[in-house]
Amino acid sequence: MKQYTQQQILDAFRGATRSEVKKVSFPLEFDGVDFDRLEYYGWRDRKIPRRAYVVVEHDDELVALILNRAEAKPSRRTMCAWCRDVELTEEAVMYTARRTGANGRRGDTIGTLICSGFNCSKHARKLPPAYHKGTDLDAIRAEQVAELRRRVGSFVTEVLSTED
Ligand SMILES: [Zn+2]
């Protein structure tokens, strides 16, 4: 991703009310975020319980969405649907986003399991635990990163979709 300011991110929210956007709190370490190594940027609101946000470049546009963390925890360790980190190094939790437009006003949401600390980009850059000599590791990593980008993209497409 490119480097973004907090204001650019606030301006990119979709399907959020003005008062919801007003209440967004950025992490204290925001200035140290290396967007260059991120396929999306996600963080938890430090003032609102269970509230989180995700920002992604989508069709050449910056899109920010509000996520709500489900109250119930999955009964067993689950895999993140975005990075599919098989080592389960980070807890995956259910986050839901309200759909934009009329669907959202009707209360429609879309849920997905995501790493609770939004470190998918880091996991996608990890190499497989076992590989043969001569394996093209850069290609594997590039493929994992591309897959992550694709999965996040299809989630955002679904949230923004105006179809039923
Ligand atoms: Zn993940």
mmCIF file of C-alpha atoms and ligand atoms in Angstrom:
data_model
loop_
_atom_site.group_PDB
_atom_site.id
_atom_site.type_symbol
_atom_site.label_atom_id
_atom_site.label_comp_id
_atom_site.label_asym_id
_atom_site.label_seq_id
_atom_site.Cartn_x
_atom_site.Cartn_y
_atom_site.Cartn_z
ATOM 1 C CA MET A 1 0.000 0.000 0.000
ATOM 2 C CA LYS A 2 0.970 3.623 -0.293
ATOM 3 C CA GLN A 3 1.541 5.739 2.784
ATOM 4 C CA TYR A 4 -1.684 7.358 4.029
ATOM 5 C CA THR A 5 -2.510 10.026 6.569
ATOM 6 C CA GLN A 6 -5.183 9.605 9.214
ATOM 7 C CA GLN A 7 -7.311 12.181 7.419
ATOM 8 C CA GLN A 8 -7.091 10.268 4.116
ATOM 9 C CA ILE A 9 -8.226 7.143 5.922
ATOM 10 C CA LEU A 10 -11.096 8.941 7.644
ATOM 11 C CA ASP A 11 -12.225 10.274 4.268
ATOM 12 C CA ALA A 12 -12.201 6.747 2.840
ATOM 13 C CA PHE A 13 -14.857 5.242 5.132
ATOM 14 C CA ARG A 14 -17.794 3.665 3.354
ATOM 15 C CA GLY A 15 -21.110 2.669 4.871
ATOM 16 C CA ALA A 16 -20.263 4.474 8.100
ATOM 17 C CA THR A 17 -22.209 7.331 9.661
ATOM 18 C CA ARG A 18 -20.561 10.671 10.292
ATOM 19 C CA SER A 19 -20.643 10.121 14.038
ATOM 20 C CA GLU A 20 -19.047 6.682 13.684
ATOM 21 C CA VAL A 21 -16.197 8.189 11.690
ATOM 22 C CA LYS A 22 -15.829 10.965 14.269
ATOM 23 C CA LYS A 23 -15.271 8.395 17.011
ATOM 24 C CA VAL A 24 -12.475 6.526 15.224
ATOM 25 C CA SER A 25 -9.314 6.306 17.330
ATOM 26 C CA PHE A 26 -6.054 5.471 15.600
ATOM 27 C CA PRO A 27 -3.389 3.382 17.291
ATOM 28 C CA LEU A 28 -0.740 5.336 19.179
ATOM 29 C CA GLU A 29 1.922 3.788 16.960
ATOM 30 C CA PHE A 30 0.213 4.910 13.735
ATOM 31 C CA ASP A 31 3.162 7.020 12.575
ATOM 32 C CA GLY A 32 5.388 3.949 12.584
ATOM 33 C CA VAL A 33 3.160 1.869 10.305
ATOM 34 C CA ASP A 34 5.027 0.616 7.244
ATOM 35 C CA PHE A 35 2.252 0.621 4.639
ATOM 36 C CA ASP A 36 4.729 -0.587 2.080
ATOM 37 C CA ARG A 37 4.596 -4.071 3.579
ATOM 38 C CA LEU A 38 0.826 -4.241 3.968
ATOM 39 C CA GLU A 39 -1.871 -5.596 1.679
ATOM 40 C CA TYR A 40 -4.387 -3.988 4.013
ATOM 41 C CA TYR A 41 -4.184 -1.989 7.203
ATOM 42 C CA GLY A 42 -6.330 -3.055 10.138
ATOM 43 C CA TRP A 43 -6.484 -1.981 13.750
ATOM 44 C CA ARG A 44 -8.633 -2.197 16.838
ATOM 45 C CA ASP A 45 -10.163 0.941 18.302
ATOM 46 C CA ARG A 46 -8.540 1.485 21.695
ATOM 47 C CA LYS A 47 -11.613 3.244 23.075
ATOM 48 C CA ILE A 48 -14.542 1.256 21.693
ATOM 49 C CA PRO A 49 -14.777 -2.407 22.711
ATOM 50 C CA ARG A 50 -14.978 -4.880 19.821
ATOM 51 C CA ARG A 51 -14.674 -2.098 17.221
ATOM 52 C CA ALA A 52 -12.003 -2.451 14.549
ATOM 53 C CA TYR A 53 -11.255 -1.034 11.117
ATOM 54 C CA VAL A 54 -9.776 -2.202 7.873
ATOM 55 C CA VAL A 55 -8.355 -0.047 5.103
ATOM 56 C CA VAL A 56 -7.526 -1.369 1.676
ATOM 57 C CA GLU A 57 -6.716 -0.128 -1.804
ATOM 58 C CA HIS A 58 -9.614 -1.386 -3.855
ATOM 59 C CA ASP A 59 -10.049 -0.690 -7.576
ATOM 60 C CA ASP A 60 -7.524 2.168 -7.323
ATOM 61 C CA GLU A 61 -9.463 3.711 -4.474
ATOM 62 C CA LEU A 62 -8.844 3.732 -0.759
ATOM 63 C CA VAL A 63 -11.704 2.033 1.100
ATOM 64 C CA ALA A 64 -12.064 1.966 4.881
ATOM 65 C CA LEU A 65 -14.636 -0.205 6.639
ATOM 66 C CA ILE A 66 -15.852 -0.567 10.196
ATOM 67 C CA LEU A 67 -15.611 -4.059 11.630
ATOM 68 C CA ASN A 68 -17.340 -5.425 14.687
ATOM 69 C CA ARG A 69 -15.845 -8.306 16.539
ATOM 70 C CA ALA A 70 -18.336 -11.047 17.346
ATOM 71 C CA GLU A 71 -18.955 -11.608 21.025
ATOM 72 C CA ALA A 72 -18.772 -15.372 20.876
ATOM 73 C CA LYS A 73 -15.370 -16.913 20.388
ATOM 74 C CA PRO A 74 -14.967 -19.877 18.078
ATOM 75 C CA SER A 75 -14.866 -23.039 20.170
ATOM 76 C CA ARG A 76 -11.586 -24.167 18.692
ATOM 77 C CA ARG A 77 -8.652 -22.528 17.005
ATOM 78 C CA THR A 78 -9.623 -21.459 13.551
ATOM 79 C CA MET A 79 -7.701 -20.403 10.515
ATOM 80 C CA CYS A 80 -7.792 -16.844 9.240
ATOM 81 C CA ALA A 81 -9.781 -16.700 6.010
ATOM 82 C CA TRP A 82 -7.533 -14.015 4.566
ATOM 83 C CA CYS A 83 -3.955 -15.192 5.095
ATOM 84 C CA ARG A 84 -4.772 -18.856 5.795
ATOM 85 C CA ASP A 85 -1.767 -19.123 8.039
ATOM 86 C CA VAL A 86 -1.664 -22.865 8.673
ATOM 87 C CA GLU A 87 0.558 -22.455 11.714
ATOM 88 C CA LEU A 88 -2.222 -20.538 13.501
ATOM 89 C CA THR A 89 0.309 -18.215 15.099
ATOM 90 C CA GLU A 90 -2.377 -15.633 15.655
ATOM 91 C CA GLU A 91 -5.913 -16.125 16.924
ATOM 92 C CA ALA A 92 -8.508 -15.687 14.180
ATOM 93 C CA VAL A 93 -11.755 -14.075 15.266
ATOM 94 C CA MET A 94 -15.064 -13.383 13.574
ATOM 95 C CA TYR A 95 -15.393 -9.818 12.366
ATOM 96 C CA THR A 96 -18.453 -8.498 10.593
ATOM 97 C CA ALA A 97 -18.817 -5.461 8.373
ATOM 98 C CA ARG A 98 -22.089 -3.731 7.622
ATOM 99 C CA ARG A 99 -22.833 -3.714 3.923
ATOM 100 C CA THR A 100 -23.030 -0.327 2.254
ATOM 101 C CA GLY A 101 -26.175 1.273 0.839
ATOM 102 C CA ALA A 102 -29.673 -0.141 1.163
ATOM 103 C CA ASN A 103 -28.400 -3.578 2.220
ATOM 104 C CA GLY A 104 -26.607 -2.062 5.166
ATOM 105 C CA ARG A 105 -29.596 0.023 6.168
ATOM 106 C CA ARG A 106 -31.570 -3.210 6.289
ATOM 107 C CA GLY A 107 -28.970 -4.532 8.710
ATOM 108 C CA ASP A 108 -27.122 -6.858 6.353
ATOM 109 C CA THR A 109 -23.615 -7.724 7.443
ATOM 110 C CA ILE A 110 -20.846 -9.889 6.063
ATOM 111 C CA GLY A 111 -18.605 -11.795 8.406
ATOM 112 C CA THR A 112 -15.202 -13.358 8.055
ATOM 113 C CA LEU A 113 -12.537 -14.886 10.262
ATOM 114 C CA ILE A 114 -9.509 -12.599 10.404
ATOM 115 C CA CYS A 115 -6.339 -12.603 12.464
ATOM 116 C CA SER A 116 -7.305 -10.691 15.599
ATOM 117 C CA GLY A 117 -4.279 -8.417 15.396
ATOM 118 C CA PHE A 118 -4.502 -7.948 11.604
ATOM 119 C CA ASN A 119 -1.037 -9.312 10.907
ATOM 120 C CA CYS A 120 -2.055 -11.228 7.763
ATOM 121 C CA SER A 121 0.501 -9.411 5.615
ATOM 122 C CA LYS A 122 3.258 -10.602 7.902
ATOM 123 C CA HIS A 123 1.981 -14.181 7.816
ATOM 124 C CA ALA A 124 1.665 -14.122 4.028
ATOM 125 C CA ARG A 125 5.371 -13.292 3.793
ATOM 126 C CA LYS A 126 6.307 -16.311 5.855
ATOM 127 C CA LEU A 127 7.840 -19.236 4.062
ATOM 128 C CA PRO A 128 6.326 -22.699 4.229
ATOM 129 C CA PRO A 129 7.563 -24.781 7.189
ATOM 130 C CA ALA A 130 9.045 -27.400 4.873
ATOM 131 C CA TYR A 131 10.201 -27.125 1.298
ATOM 132 C CA HIS A 132 12.515 -28.846 -1.120
ATOM 133 C CA LYS A 133 15.882 -27.567 -2.117
ATOM 134 C CA GLY A 134 15.514 -25.581 -5.291
ATOM 135 C CA THR A 135 12.029 -24.386 -4.447
ATOM 136 C CA ASP A 136 11.474 -20.848 -5.658
ATOM 137 C CA LEU A 137 10.761 -19.258 -2.287
ATOM 138 C CA ASP A 138 10.292 -15.767 -3.682
ATOM 139 C CA ALA A 139 7.617 -17.104 -6.014
ATOM 140 C CA ILE A 140 5.844 -18.840 -3.132
ATOM 141 C CA ARG A 141 5.874 -15.677 -1.097
ATOM 142 C CA ALA A 142 4.635 -13.585 -4.011
ATOM 143 C CA GLU A 143 1.833 -16.068 -4.572
ATOM 144 C CA GLN A 144 0.797 -15.985 -0.898
ATOM 145 C CA VAL A 145 0.764 -12.199 -0.928
ATOM 146 C CA ALA A 146 -1.296 -12.159 -4.140
ATOM 147 C CA GLU A 147 -3.771 -14.624 -2.638
ATOM 148 C CA LEU A 148 -4.156 -12.471 0.458
ATOM 149 C CA ARG A 149 -4.799 -9.418 -1.690
ATOM 150 C CA ARG A 150 -7.377 -11.343 -3.705
ATOM 151 C CA ARG A 151 -9.262 -12.628 -0.633
ATOM 152 C CA VAL A 152 -9.378 -9.212 1.025
ATOM 153 C CA GLY A 153 -10.513 -7.744 -2.292
ATOM 154 C CA SER A 154 -13.395 -10.151 -2.658
ATOM 155 C CA PHE A 155 -14.541 -9.403 0.899
ATOM 156 C CA VAL A 156 -14.545 -5.676 0.161
ATOM 157 C CA THR A 157 -16.370 -6.266 -3.142
ATOM 158 C CA GLU A 158 -19.053 -8.173 -1.277
ATOM 159 C CA VAL A 159 -19.437 -5.467 1.373
ATOM 160 C CA LEU A 160 -19.681 -2.719 -1.237
ATOM 161 C CA SER A 161 -21.965 -4.684 -3.547
ATOM 162 C CA THR A 162 -25.398 -3.156 -4.038
ATOM 163 C CA GLU A 163 -26.905 -6.442 -5.161
ATOM 164 C CA ASP A 164 -29.010 -8.636 -2.903
HETATM 165 ZN ZN ZN B 1 -4.660 -13.588 8.790
#
